[in-house]
Coordinates of C-alpha atoms (C1' of nucleotides) in Angstrom, one line a residue:
Chain A
M1 CA -141.1 141.0 59.4
L2 CA -142.4 143.2 62.2
G3 CA -144.6 146.1 61.5
V4 CA -143.4 149.6 61.3
R5 CA -142.2 150.8 64.7
K6 CA -142.4 154.4 65.9
I7 CA -139.1 155.2 67.5
I8 CA -137.6 158.3 69.1
V9 CA -133.8 158.2 69.6
T10 CA -132.1 160.9 71.6
S11 CA -128.4 161.4 72.0
A12 CA -127.2 162.9 75.3
L13 CA -126.9 166.7 75.0
I14 CA -123.5 168.1 74.6
Y15 CA -122.5 170.9 76.8
A16 CA -122.2 174.1 74.8
N17 CA -118.7 175.2 75.9
G18 CA -116.3 173.1 73.9
E19 CA -115.8 171.0 70.9
V20 CA -117.0 167.4 70.3
H21 CA -114.4 164.9 71.2
L22 CA -113.9 161.2 70.8
G23 CA -115.4 160.4 74.2
H24 CA -118.8 161.9 73.2
V25 CA -118.8 160.1 69.9
T26 CA -117.9 156.7 71.3
S27 CA -120.4 156.5 74.1
T28 CA -123.3 158.3 72.6
Y29 CA -123.5 159.8 69.2
L30 CA -122.0 157.0 67.1
P31 CA -124.0 154.2 68.7
A32 CA -127.2 156.3 68.4
D33 CA -126.5 157.1 64.8
I34 CA -125.7 153.5 63.8
F35 CA -128.9 152.4 65.4
V36 CA -131.0 155.2 63.8
R37 CA -129.6 154.5 60.3
F38 CA -130.4 150.8 60.8
C39 CA -133.9 151.7 61.8
R40 CA -134.4 153.9 58.7
L41 CA -133.1 151.1 56.5
S42 CA -135.5 148.7 58.2
G43 CA -138.4 151.0 57.3
H44 CA -139.2 152.2 60.8
D45 CA -140.6 155.6 61.6
V46 CA -137.6 156.9 63.5
V47 CA -136.3 160.3 64.5
H48 CA -132.9 161.2 65.9
V49 CA -133.0 164.1 68.3
S50 CA -130.3 166.1 70.1
A51 CA -129.4 169.6 71.1
T52 CA -126.7 171.6 72.9
D53 CA -127.1 171.9 76.6
D54 CA -126.8 175.7 76.9
F55 CA -127.2 176.8 80.5
G56 CA -125.2 176.7 83.7
T57 CA -122.4 178.3 85.6
P58 CA -119.4 177.3 83.3
I59 CA -121.0 178.8 80.2
S60 CA -122.0 181.9 82.1
I61 CA -118.5 182.4 83.3
E62 CA -116.8 181.6 80.0
A63 CA -119.1 183.9 78.1
N64 CA -118.4 186.7 80.6
R65 CA -114.7 186.2 80.3
K66 CA -114.8 186.4 76.5
G67 CA -117.0 189.5 76.7
V68 CA -119.9 188.0 74.8
K69 CA -123.5 187.3 75.7
P70 CA -124.2 183.8 76.8
E71 CA -126.7 183.5 73.9
E72 CA -124.0 184.3 71.4
F73 CA -121.5 182.0 73.2
V74 CA -123.8 179.0 73.0
A75 CA -124.9 179.8 69.4
F76 CA -121.3 179.7 68.4
W77 CA -120.8 176.2 69.9
N78 CA -124.1 174.9 68.6
K79 CA -123.0 175.8 65.1
K80 CA -119.6 174.4 65.5
D81 CA -120.8 171.1 67.1
R82 CA -123.4 170.8 64.5
K83 CA -120.8 170.9 61.8
D84 CA -118.5 168.4 63.5
F85 CA -121.4 166.0 63.8
E86 CA -122.4 166.5 60.2
D87 CA -118.8 165.8 59.0
L88 CA -118.8 162.6 61.0
G89 CA -122.0 161.5 59.4
I90 CA -124.1 161.7 62.6
S91 CA -127.6 162.1 61.1
F92 CA -129.8 164.1 63.4
D93 CA -133.3 164.9 62.3
I94 CA -133.1 167.9 64.6
F95 CA -130.2 169.4 66.5
D96 CA -131.6 172.2 68.6
Q97 CA -130.7 174.1 71.8
T98 CA -132.0 173.8 75.4
S99 CA -132.2 177.6 75.4
S100 CA -135.1 177.3 72.9
E101 CA -138.5 178.8 73.6
E102 CA -140.0 175.4 73.4
N103 CA -137.7 174.0 76.1
K104 CA -138.2 177.0 78.4
K105 CA -141.9 176.5 78.2
L106 CA -141.8 172.8 78.8
T107 CA -139.4 173.2 81.7
Q108 CA -141.5 175.8 83.4
H109 CA -144.5 173.6 82.8
F110 CA -142.8 170.7 84.5
F111 CA -141.8 172.9 87.4
K112 CA -145.4 174.1 87.9
K113 CA -146.9 170.7 87.6
L114 CA -144.5 169.2 90.1
D115 CA -145.1 172.2 92.4
E116 CA -148.9 171.8 92.2
K117 CA -148.5 168.1 93.1
G118 CA -146.5 169.0 96.1
Y119 CA -143.2 167.6 94.9
I120 CA -141.3 170.9 95.3
Y121 CA -140.5 172.8 98.5
K122 CA -138.3 175.7 99.5
Q123 CA -135.4 175.6 101.9
E124 CA -132.6 177.9 103.0
V125 CA -129.1 176.7 102.2
L126 CA -125.8 178.1 103.3
Q127 CA -123.4 178.4 100.4
P128 CA -120.0 179.8 99.6
F129 CA -120.3 183.2 98.0
C130 CA -117.6 185.3 96.3
E131 CA -118.1 188.9 97.1
S132 CA -115.8 190.4 94.5
C133 CA -117.5 188.3 91.8
S134 CA -120.9 188.6 93.5
R135 CA -121.6 185.0 92.7
F136 CA -122.4 181.8 94.6
L137 CA -119.6 179.3 94.0
P138 CA -120.2 175.7 93.2
D139 CA -117.6 173.2 94.4
R140 CA -115.8 173.3 91.1
Y141 CA -115.3 177.1 91.5
I142 CA -113.5 176.9 94.8
K143 CA -109.9 175.8 94.8
G144 CA -107.6 175.1 97.8
T145 CA -105.2 172.8 99.5
C146 CA -106.1 169.1 99.8
P147 CA -107.1 168.4 103.5
F148 CA -105.5 165.0 103.7
E149 CA -102.4 165.1 105.8
D150 CA -100.4 162.8 103.6
C151 CA -101.2 164.8 100.5
K152 CA -101.7 168.6 101.0
A153 CA -101.6 169.3 97.3
T154 CA -102.3 172.9 96.5
E155 CA -104.6 174.4 93.8
Q156 CA -107.1 171.5 94.0
Y157 CA -110.8 171.7 93.2
S158 CA -112.8 171.6 96.4
D159 CA -114.7 168.5 95.5
S160 CA -111.8 166.1 94.8
C161 CA -108.1 166.0 94.8
E162 CA -106.5 165.2 91.5
A163 CA -103.2 164.5 93.2
C164 CA -104.3 161.8 95.6
G165 CA -107.5 160.9 93.8
R166 CA -109.7 161.1 96.9
P167 CA -113.0 163.0 97.0
I168 CA -113.2 165.9 99.4
E169 CA -116.1 166.6 101.7
P170 CA -117.8 169.9 101.0
G171 CA -116.2 172.6 103.1
A172 CA -113.2 170.5 104.1
I173 CA -110.8 172.1 101.6
K174 CA -108.0 174.3 103.2
N175 CA -107.2 177.8 102.1
A176 CA -110.4 178.0 100.1
H177 CA -110.4 180.7 97.4
C178 CA -112.5 181.6 94.4
A179 CA -111.2 179.9 91.3
I180 CA -112.1 182.9 89.2
C181 CA -110.7 185.9 91.1
G182 CA -108.8 184.2 93.9
S183 CA -110.5 186.0 96.8
E184 CA -111.7 184.2 99.9
P185 CA -115.4 183.2 99.8
V186 CA -117.8 183.9 102.5
K187 CA -120.9 181.9 103.5
K188 CA -124.2 183.3 102.5
T189 CA -127.7 181.9 102.8
S190 CA -130.1 181.6 99.9
K191 CA -133.5 180.1 99.5
H192 CA -133.6 177.2 97.0
Y193 CA -136.2 175.0 95.6
F194 CA -135.9 171.3 96.2
F195 CA -137.5 168.4 94.3
K196 CA -138.7 165.5 96.5
L197 CA -136.7 162.8 94.9
S198 CA -136.7 160.7 98.0
E199 CA -140.5 160.2 97.6
F200 CA -139.9 158.4 94.4
S201 CA -137.6 155.8 95.8
A202 CA -140.1 152.9 95.8
V203 CA -141.6 153.6 92.4
L204 CA -138.2 154.2 90.8
K205 CA -137.0 150.9 92.3
K206 CA -140.1 149.1 90.9
W207 CA -139.7 150.7 87.5
L208 CA -136.0 149.8 87.3
K209 CA -136.6 146.2 88.3
Q210 CA -139.5 145.8 85.9
N211 CA -137.9 147.3 82.8
Q212 CA -136.2 144.4 81.2
N213 CA -134.6 146.6 78.5
L214 CA -132.2 148.3 80.8
Q215 CA -128.7 146.9 81.2
P216 CA -128.5 144.9 84.4
D217 CA -125.0 146.2 85.4
V218 CA -126.1 149.8 85.2
K219 CA -129.4 148.9 86.9
N220 CA -127.5 147.4 89.9
Y221 CA -125.3 150.5 90.1
V222 CA -128.3 152.8 90.3
L223 CA -130.4 150.5 92.6
N224 CA -127.6 150.8 95.0
W225 CA -128.0 154.5 95.2
I226 CA -131.7 154.0 96.1
D227 CA -130.8 151.6 98.8
E228 CA -128.4 154.0 100.3
G229 CA -131.3 156.5 100.4
L230 CA -132.0 159.2 97.9
R231 CA -131.6 162.8 98.9
D232 CA -133.9 165.5 97.8
W233 CA -132.6 167.5 94.9
D234 CA -131.7 171.2 94.9
I235 CA -133.1 172.3 91.5
T236 CA -132.4 176.1 91.5
R237 CA -129.3 178.2 91.2
D238 CA -128.6 181.9 91.9
L239 CA -127.6 182.7 88.4
S240 CA -129.0 184.8 85.6
W241 CA -128.2 182.4 82.7
G242 CA -130.9 179.8 82.8
I243 CA -134.6 179.1 82.7
P244 CA -136.3 181.4 85.3
V245 CA -138.3 179.8 88.1
P246 CA -141.9 180.5 87.1
S247 CA -142.8 182.4 90.2
N248 CA -143.0 186.1 90.8
E249 CA -140.9 186.2 93.9
D250 CA -137.8 184.5 92.7
R251 CA -137.1 186.1 89.3
E252 CA -133.4 186.1 89.8
K253 CA -133.2 182.3 90.3
V254 CA -133.0 179.9 87.5
L255 CA -133.6 176.1 87.3
Y256 CA -130.6 173.9 87.5
V257 CA -129.3 172.6 84.2
W258 CA -130.1 169.0 85.1
F259 CA -133.6 170.0 85.8
N260 CA -134.1 171.3 82.2
N261 CA -131.6 169.7 79.9
H262 CA -133.2 166.2 79.6
L263 CA -136.5 167.9 79.0
G264 CA -134.8 169.1 75.9
Y265 CA -135.3 165.6 74.5
I266 CA -139.0 166.0 74.7
S267 CA -139.2 169.7 73.7
T268 CA -136.9 169.2 70.8
A269 CA -138.7 166.1 69.5
Q270 CA -142.0 167.9 69.8
K271 CA -140.6 170.9 67.9
L272 CA -139.7 168.5 65.1
F273 CA -143.1 166.9 65.1
A274 CA -144.8 170.3 65.1
E275 CA -142.6 171.3 62.1
R276 CA -143.8 168.2 60.3
G277 CA -147.3 169.2 60.9
Q278 CA -148.3 166.6 63.5
E279 CA -151.2 167.7 65.6
D280 CA -150.8 165.9 68.9
V281 CA -147.2 166.0 69.8
V282 CA -147.8 164.6 73.3
E283 CA -149.5 161.6 71.8
T284 CA -146.7 161.0 69.4
W285 CA -144.2 160.9 72.2
N286 CA -146.3 158.6 74.2
T287 CA -146.9 156.1 71.4
S288 CA -143.3 155.9 70.4
E289 CA -140.5 153.7 71.7
I290 CA -138.1 155.9 73.5
F291 CA -134.3 155.4 73.4
H292 CA -131.9 157.7 75.4
F293 CA -128.3 157.0 74.4
I294 CA -125.9 158.1 77.1
G295 CA -122.4 157.7 78.6
K296 CA -122.2 156.2 82.1
D297 CA -121.1 159.5 83.6
I298 CA -124.7 160.6 83.4
A299 CA -126.3 157.4 84.4
Y300 CA -127.7 158.7 87.6
H301 CA -129.4 161.6 85.9
H302 CA -131.1 159.4 83.3
Y303 CA -132.0 156.4 85.6
L304 CA -133.2 158.5 88.6
Y305 CA -133.9 162.2 88.1
L306 CA -135.3 161.9 84.6
P307 CA -137.8 159.1 85.3
A308 CA -138.7 160.6 88.7
M309 CA -139.6 163.9 87.1
R310 CA -141.7 162.2 84.4
M311 CA -143.4 160.1 87.0
G312 CA -144.2 163.2 89.0
V313 CA -145.7 165.1 86.1
N314 CA -147.3 162.0 84.6
E315 CA -147.8 163.3 81.1
Y316 CA -144.9 161.8 79.1
K317 CA -143.9 158.2 79.0
L318 CA -140.6 157.0 80.5
P319 CA -137.8 155.7 78.4
D320 CA -137.9 152.1 77.1
Y321 CA -134.2 151.9 76.6
I322 CA -131.2 153.9 78.1
P323 CA -128.3 152.4 76.2
T324 CA -125.3 153.3 78.4
R325 CA -121.7 153.0 77.4
G326 CA -118.4 153.4 79.2
Y327 CA -115.7 155.8 79.7
F328 CA -113.2 156.6 77.0
T329 CA -109.5 156.2 77.5
L330 CA -106.7 157.2 75.2
Q331 CA -103.7 154.8 75.1
G332 CA -104.9 153.5 78.4
R333 CA -105.0 156.8 80.1
K334 CA -107.9 158.9 81.1
F335 CA -109.1 161.4 78.6
S336 CA -108.4 164.9 79.8
K337 CA -108.7 168.2 77.9
S338 CA -106.8 170.2 80.5
R339 CA -103.9 167.8 80.4
E340 CA -103.9 167.8 76.6
W341 CA -104.6 164.0 76.5
Y342 CA -107.4 164.4 74.2
I343 CA -108.6 164.1 70.6
S344 CA -111.3 166.3 69.1
V345 CA -113.4 165.1 66.2
R346 CA -112.1 168.1 64.2
D347 CA -108.5 167.1 64.9
F348 CA -109.2 163.5 63.9
L349 CA -111.0 164.5 60.7
T350 CA -108.1 166.5 59.5
R351 CA -106.0 163.3 59.4
F352 CA -108.4 160.5 58.6
P353 CA -111.8 159.9 56.9
A354 CA -114.9 159.9 59.2
D355 CA -115.6 156.3 58.3
Y356 CA -112.2 155.2 59.8
L357 CA -113.3 156.6 63.1
R358 CA -116.7 155.1 62.9
F359 CA -115.4 151.7 62.0
Y360 CA -112.8 151.6 64.7
L361 CA -115.0 152.9 67.5
A362 CA -117.9 150.7 66.4
V363 CA -115.8 147.6 66.5
I364 CA -114.2 148.2 69.8
T365 CA -117.1 149.6 71.8
P366 CA -119.2 147.0 73.6
Y367 CA -122.8 147.4 74.7
S368 CA -121.9 147.8 78.3
Q369 CA -120.4 150.3 80.7
A370 CA -117.0 148.8 80.3
D371 CA -114.4 151.4 79.3
V372 CA -113.3 151.8 75.8
N373 CA -109.6 152.3 75.0
F374 CA -108.5 154.1 71.9
N375 CA -105.0 153.0 70.8
W376 CA -103.4 154.4 67.7
Q377 CA -101.5 151.2 66.9
D378 CA -104.7 149.2 67.3
F379 CA -106.5 151.7 65.2
E380 CA -104.0 151.4 62.4
N381 CA -104.0 147.6 62.6
R382 CA -107.8 147.3 62.5
I383 CA -108.3 149.7 59.7
N384 CA -105.6 148.1 57.6
N385 CA -106.3 144.5 58.4
E386 CA -110.0 144.4 59.1
L387 CA -111.6 147.2 57.1
I388 CA -109.2 147.4 54.2
A389 CA -107.8 143.9 53.8
N390 CA -111.2 142.3 54.3
I391 CA -114.0 144.5 53.1
G392 CA -112.0 146.9 51.0
N393 CA -110.2 144.1 49.3
F394 CA -113.2 142.1 48.5
V395 CA -115.1 145.0 47.0
H396 CA -112.1 146.1 45.0
R397 CA -111.1 142.7 43.6
V398 CA -114.7 142.0 42.6
L399 CA -115.3 145.3 40.9
T400 CA -111.9 145.5 39.2
F401 CA -112.3 142.0 38.0
T402 CA -115.7 142.8 36.5
W403 CA -114.3 145.9 34.9
S404 CA -111.3 144.3 33.3
Q405 CA -112.7 140.9 32.4
Y406 CA -116.3 141.9 31.5
K407 CA -115.8 145.5 30.5
G408 CA -117.9 146.5 33.5
Q409 CA -120.9 144.5 32.5
V410 CA -122.1 142.0 35.1
P411 CA -122.3 138.5 33.6
E412 CA -125.4 136.4 33.4
P413 CA -125.3 133.6 36.0
E414 CA -125.3 130.0 35.0
S415 CA -126.0 127.0 37.2
F416 CA -125.3 127.1 40.9
D417 CA -123.1 124.5 42.5
D418 CA -123.1 123.7 46.3
L419 CA -120.7 126.5 47.1
D420 CA -122.7 129.0 45.1
K421 CA -125.8 127.9 47.0
K422 CA -124.0 128.2 50.3
L423 CA -122.9 131.7 49.5
K424 CA -126.5 132.6 48.6
E425 CA -127.6 131.3 51.9
E426 CA -125.0 133.4 53.6
F427 CA -126.6 136.5 52.2
G428 CA -129.7 135.7 54.2
N429 CA -127.8 134.6 57.3
A430 CA -125.8 137.8 57.4
V431 CA -128.8 140.0 56.9
R432 CA -130.8 138.3 59.6
E433 CA -128.1 137.9 62.2
A434 CA -126.6 141.3 61.8
A435 CA -130.1 142.7 62.2
E436 CA -130.6 140.7 65.4
E437 CA -127.5 142.1 66.9
I438 CA -128.3 145.7 65.9
N439 CA -131.8 145.4 67.2
S440 CA -130.4 144.4 70.5
I441 CA -128.1 147.4 70.3
E442 CA -125.1 145.1 70.1
L443 CA -123.6 147.3 67.5
S444 CA -120.1 146.0 67.8
K445 CA -121.3 142.4 67.3
G446 CA -123.4 143.5 64.4
L447 CA -120.3 144.9 62.7
R448 CA -118.4 141.8 63.4
R449 CA -121.1 139.7 61.8
I450 CA -120.8 141.8 58.7
L451 CA -117.1 141.4 58.7
A452 CA -117.6 137.7 58.9
F453 CA -119.8 137.8 55.8
S454 CA -117.1 139.7 53.9
A455 CA -114.5 137.2 55.0
F456 CA -116.8 134.4 53.8
C457 CA -117.0 136.2 50.4
N458 CA -113.2 136.5 50.2
K459 CA -112.9 132.8 50.8
Y460 CA -115.6 132.1 48.2
F461 CA -113.8 134.2 45.6
Q462 CA -110.5 132.5 46.5
T463 CA -111.9 129.0 46.3
K464 CA -113.7 129.7 43.0
A465 CA -110.6 131.3 41.5
P466 CA -112.5 132.9 38.7
W467 CA -109.3 134.1 37.1
K468 CA -108.5 130.6 36.0
N469 CA -111.8 128.7 36.5
R470 CA -113.4 130.0 33.4
E471 CA -116.5 127.8 33.3
A472 CA -117.8 128.9 36.7
C473 CA -116.6 132.5 36.3
N474 CA -119.9 134.0 35.2
T475 CA -121.8 132.7 38.2
T476 CA -119.0 133.6 40.6
I477 CA -118.8 137.2 39.5
Y478 CA -122.5 137.6 39.3
L479 CA -122.8 136.4 42.9
C480 CA -119.9 138.5 44.1
V481 CA -121.2 141.7 42.5
N482 CA -124.4 141.1 44.4
A483 CA -122.5 140.4 47.6
V484 CA -120.9 143.8 47.2
R485 CA -124.3 145.5 46.8
S486 CA -125.4 143.7 49.9
L487 CA -122.3 144.8 51.8
A488 CA -123.0 148.4 50.9
I489 CA -126.4 148.2 52.5
L490 CA -125.3 146.3 55.5
L491 CA -122.4 148.8 56.1
E492 CA -124.5 151.9 55.6
P493 CA -125.3 152.3 59.3
Y494 CA -121.6 152.0 60.2
L495 CA -119.8 153.5 57.2
P496 CA -122.3 155.8 55.4
F497 CA -119.8 157.6 53.3
S498 CA -118.0 154.4 52.1
A499 CA -121.3 152.6 51.5
Q500 CA -122.4 155.4 49.2
K501 CA -119.1 155.3 47.4
I502 CA -119.6 151.6 46.7
W503 CA -123.1 152.3 45.6
R504 CA -121.9 154.9 43.0
Q505 CA -119.1 152.7 41.8
M506 CA -121.7 150.0 41.1
N507 CA -123.7 152.5 39.2
L508 CA -126.9 151.7 41.2
E509 CA -130.0 153.9 41.3
G510 CA -130.5 156.4 44.1
N511 CA -128.7 156.4 47.4
V512 CA -127.7 153.5 49.5
S513 CA -129.4 155.1 52.5
D514 CA -132.7 154.9 50.8
Q515 CA -132.6 151.1 50.3
T516 CA -134.3 148.5 52.4
W517 CA -132.2 146.4 54.8
N518 CA -133.9 143.1 53.8
T519 CA -133.3 143.5 50.1
A520 CA -129.6 142.9 51.0
Q521 CA -130.4 139.2 51.0
E522 CA -131.6 139.3 47.5
L523 CA -129.8 139.2 44.2
K524 CA -130.9 142.5 42.9
V525 CA -128.1 143.2 40.4
S526 CA -128.9 141.4 37.3
G527 CA -126.7 140.2 34.5
G528 CA -126.0 143.0 31.9
H529 CA -125.9 145.7 34.5
K530 CA -123.0 148.1 33.8
I531 CA -120.9 149.3 36.7
N532 CA -118.7 152.4 36.8
R533 CA -114.9 152.3 36.7
P534 CA -113.9 151.1 40.2
K535 CA -111.5 153.2 42.3
T536 CA -109.7 152.3 45.5
L537 CA -112.1 152.7 48.4
F538 CA -109.7 153.2 51.2
E539 CA -106.2 154.5 51.7
K540 CA -104.1 152.5 54.2
V541 CA -103.2 154.1 57.5
Q542 CA -99.5 154.7 58.2
N543 CA -97.9 156.1 61.3
A544 CA -101.2 156.8 62.9
Q545 CA -99.6 157.4 66.2
K546 CA -97.3 160.2 65.1
Q547 CA -99.1 163.2 66.5
Chain B
rA1 C1' -113.5 154.5 101.9
rG2 C1' -118.1 152.8 99.4
rC3 C1' -120.1 151.0 95.0
rG4 C1' -119.8 149.1 89.8
rG5 C1' -116.9 146.7 85.9
rG6 C1' -112.8 143.7 84.6
rG7 C1' -108.4 140.0 85.0
rU8 C1' -108.9 134.4 78.9
rG9 C1' -102.3 131.8 74.2
rG10 C1' -96.8 137.2 72.8
rG11 C1' -100.5 141.9 72.2
rG12 C1' -105.8 143.2 71.9
rU13 C1' -110.7 141.0 72.6
rA14 C1' -115.4 137.5 72.4
rG15 C1' -117.6 133.7 75.2
rC16 C1' -119.7 134.1 81.3
rC17 C1' -126.3 136.5 82.7
rA18 C1' -129.8 131.2 80.7
rG19 C1' -122.9 125.4 83.2
rG20 C1' -122.2 120.3 78.7
rU21 C1' -123.3 121.6 71.3
rU22 C1' -115.7 124.5 72.4
rU23 C1' -110.9 120.0 69.9
rA24 C1' -111.8 127.6 74.3
rA25 C1' -113.6 131.6 69.2
rC26 C1' -111.9 136.3 66.6
rC27 C1' -108.1 140.2 64.9
rC28 C1' -102.8 141.1 65.1
rG29 C1' -98.1 138.7 65.4
rU30 C1' -95.5 134.0 64.4
rU31 C1' -94.1 129.0 61.3
rG32 C1' -94.9 126.4 56.6
rG33 C1' -97.6 126.1 52.0
rG34 C1' -100.9 128.0 48.0
rC35 C1' -102.8 131.8 44.7
rU36 C1' -101.6 135.9 41.6
rC37 C1' -108.2 138.9 40.3
rA38 C1' -107.0 142.4 44.3
rU39 C1' -104.0 148.2 48.2
rA40 C1' -97.1 142.8 49.9
rA41 C1' -103.8 142.3 49.7
rC42 C1' -106.4 136.9 49.6
rC43 C1' -106.7 131.4 50.8
rC44 C1' -105.0 126.7 53.4
rA45 C1' -102.4 124.2 57.3
rG46 C1' -99.7 124.6 62.1
rA47 C1' -97.4 126.2 66.9
rG48 C1' -99.0 128.8 71.1
rA49 C1' -103.8 129.4 77.0
rU50 C1' -104.4 124.0 82.8
rC51 C1' -109.6 130.9 81.0
rA52 C1' -105.8 135.9 88.0
rG53 C1' -105.3 132.7 92.6
rU54 C1' -107.6 129.5 96.5
rA55 C1' -111.6 126.7 98.3
rG56 C1' -116.5 125.0 97.2
rU57 C1' -121.3 123.5 94.4
rU58 C1' -122.1 119.8 90.3
rC59 C1' -122.2 113.7 86.8
rA60 C1' -120.0 118.3 84.3
rA61 C1' -117.2 125.2 85.4
rA62 C1' -113.8 130.1 81.7
rU63 C1' -119.1 130.0 82.8
rC64 C1' -122.4 129.3 89.6
rU65 C1' -120.8 130.5 95.2
rA66 C1' -117.2 132.4 98.9
rC67 C1' -112.7 134.6 100.0
rU68 C1' -107.8 136.8 98.3
rC69 C1' -104.6 139.6 94.9
rC70 C1' -104.2 143.2 90.8
rC71 C1' -106.3 146.9 87.1
rC72 C1' -110.1 150.6 85.7
rG73 C1' -114.2 153.7 86.5
rC74 C1' -118.1 156.3 89.3
rU75 C1' -119.6 158.8 93.9
rA76 C1' -125.8 163.8 93.5
rC77 C1' -124.4 171.2 95.8
rC78 C1' -119.2 170.8 87.4
rA79 C1' -121.6 169.0 83.2

RNA sequence: AGCGGGGUGGGGUAGCCAGGUUUAACCCGUUGGGCUCAUAACCCAGAGAUCAGUAGUUCAAAUCUACUCCCCGCUACCA
């Protein structure tokens, strides 16, 4: 076994203006959590870090509309999101906010360092400005008529037309008006700070090509951007809600959210380390393996801006892994909150247990940027046929058999025949092979491997027929009870709630999450151990689609 | 439009990067049988795919190359 690894896992920051939905969970939080839980079971020194992304125009406007301070607005969402994650079993070691003092400090530090090194310059830009709102308007805050002759759809955002699906050049929209108040914007100049992203083209390219841990398909995608020529990056906004530019002359400007939010990974991790009494938090970051779990919509930020900024400052190591997963579709159609084609975590949890969502998403989400489709019928089928009929059934038949035939007392094993030995071997194979998959972040394959182990156990039980084959019965049940214990450990990363339920039904010491992965290949439950009265683990799903 | 990903039995997917160990795997559905410990669950056997199309490379291609058709996603001044 490898030595103890020091690992920092971050989940992409959720924007603090809305609830957690299945898209967030699928691409980012669930994969990260499964990986983290597995690392904990493997005895590694791992932390799971995330936060809400608090700043930016949409939050500022929403808070204003609701008549609350942005601070209160984001605190509200932080609390709500935190609860959603908790109920889903997403186990953060810290879930903070990018508006924290720590992040302000680190962000300003980054700005100053980059400025000192000559990577930042000022330039005037001409931007749409709404006089009645007295606000500069990003593309998303200007609406108008699609400029394409064959479309001319009205009330479209100025960056792309939803009706014909084409992107719109900045300034090309017709009948432009402010999306908030409807008045016509004027052009106004403003001095902005720019980060010389273009200067990093060569080093970024080298880093991307050298890092063998990055997914090749995402890498190609990003390398293409570099080949087309990187543009320097406007890193300031004329807005009050944000981290102020650390310069006396521009107090009313703030740093763009994408300049500061990913620094929240570092600042939040360091906050945790400091709380735990570690002296050198920079050193801790730099001696850890860094994993940033993201969805592909933010691939550019994590593969280009983030590394470029770290390279520029040269104090914090770059990510080792950036596991990137695809877009989420519901019944084959794009997820969309505004079109009410959307499922929030909260909605889901009012109907089904968290583990059902974790199981289904884990089994259908590949380690690639391929899109993931959520289908209610498929959900129902997989829960009933794969989770319940395979795992649930095996656990239940073994425990009820032990309860009724042995009064709950695990029998002492007798001699092992070939099939018994083969099952014993399977314990080791499953533990080793599932670990290999999860270590490679192939979480879907890892779960399938565990399902295969459970299927093997069902076959074993069936072939052994302990209900009539009395001579071999003791050994069979002894091995099966042990297989159930092993399954509980193997499933813990995926189904933490159910794994713990199994643990309790088996009347085992402590919590399943405190066990060690590798002990799942051993026969730790000895003859004479008394289990608790078994109860049905899972309820079948019916009419999942009925909304 | 550019770029990225994908098209595998009735449905949904794996395999493709490192071509032969595949009689193309898995789940559902379907046909027949078994079992009755178990939530009509479990087990066994079978039917069903020339792996989008065309042309190549090769002793050998679902896997490599080129082109064509179709589907999906992304495109920095929202996040």
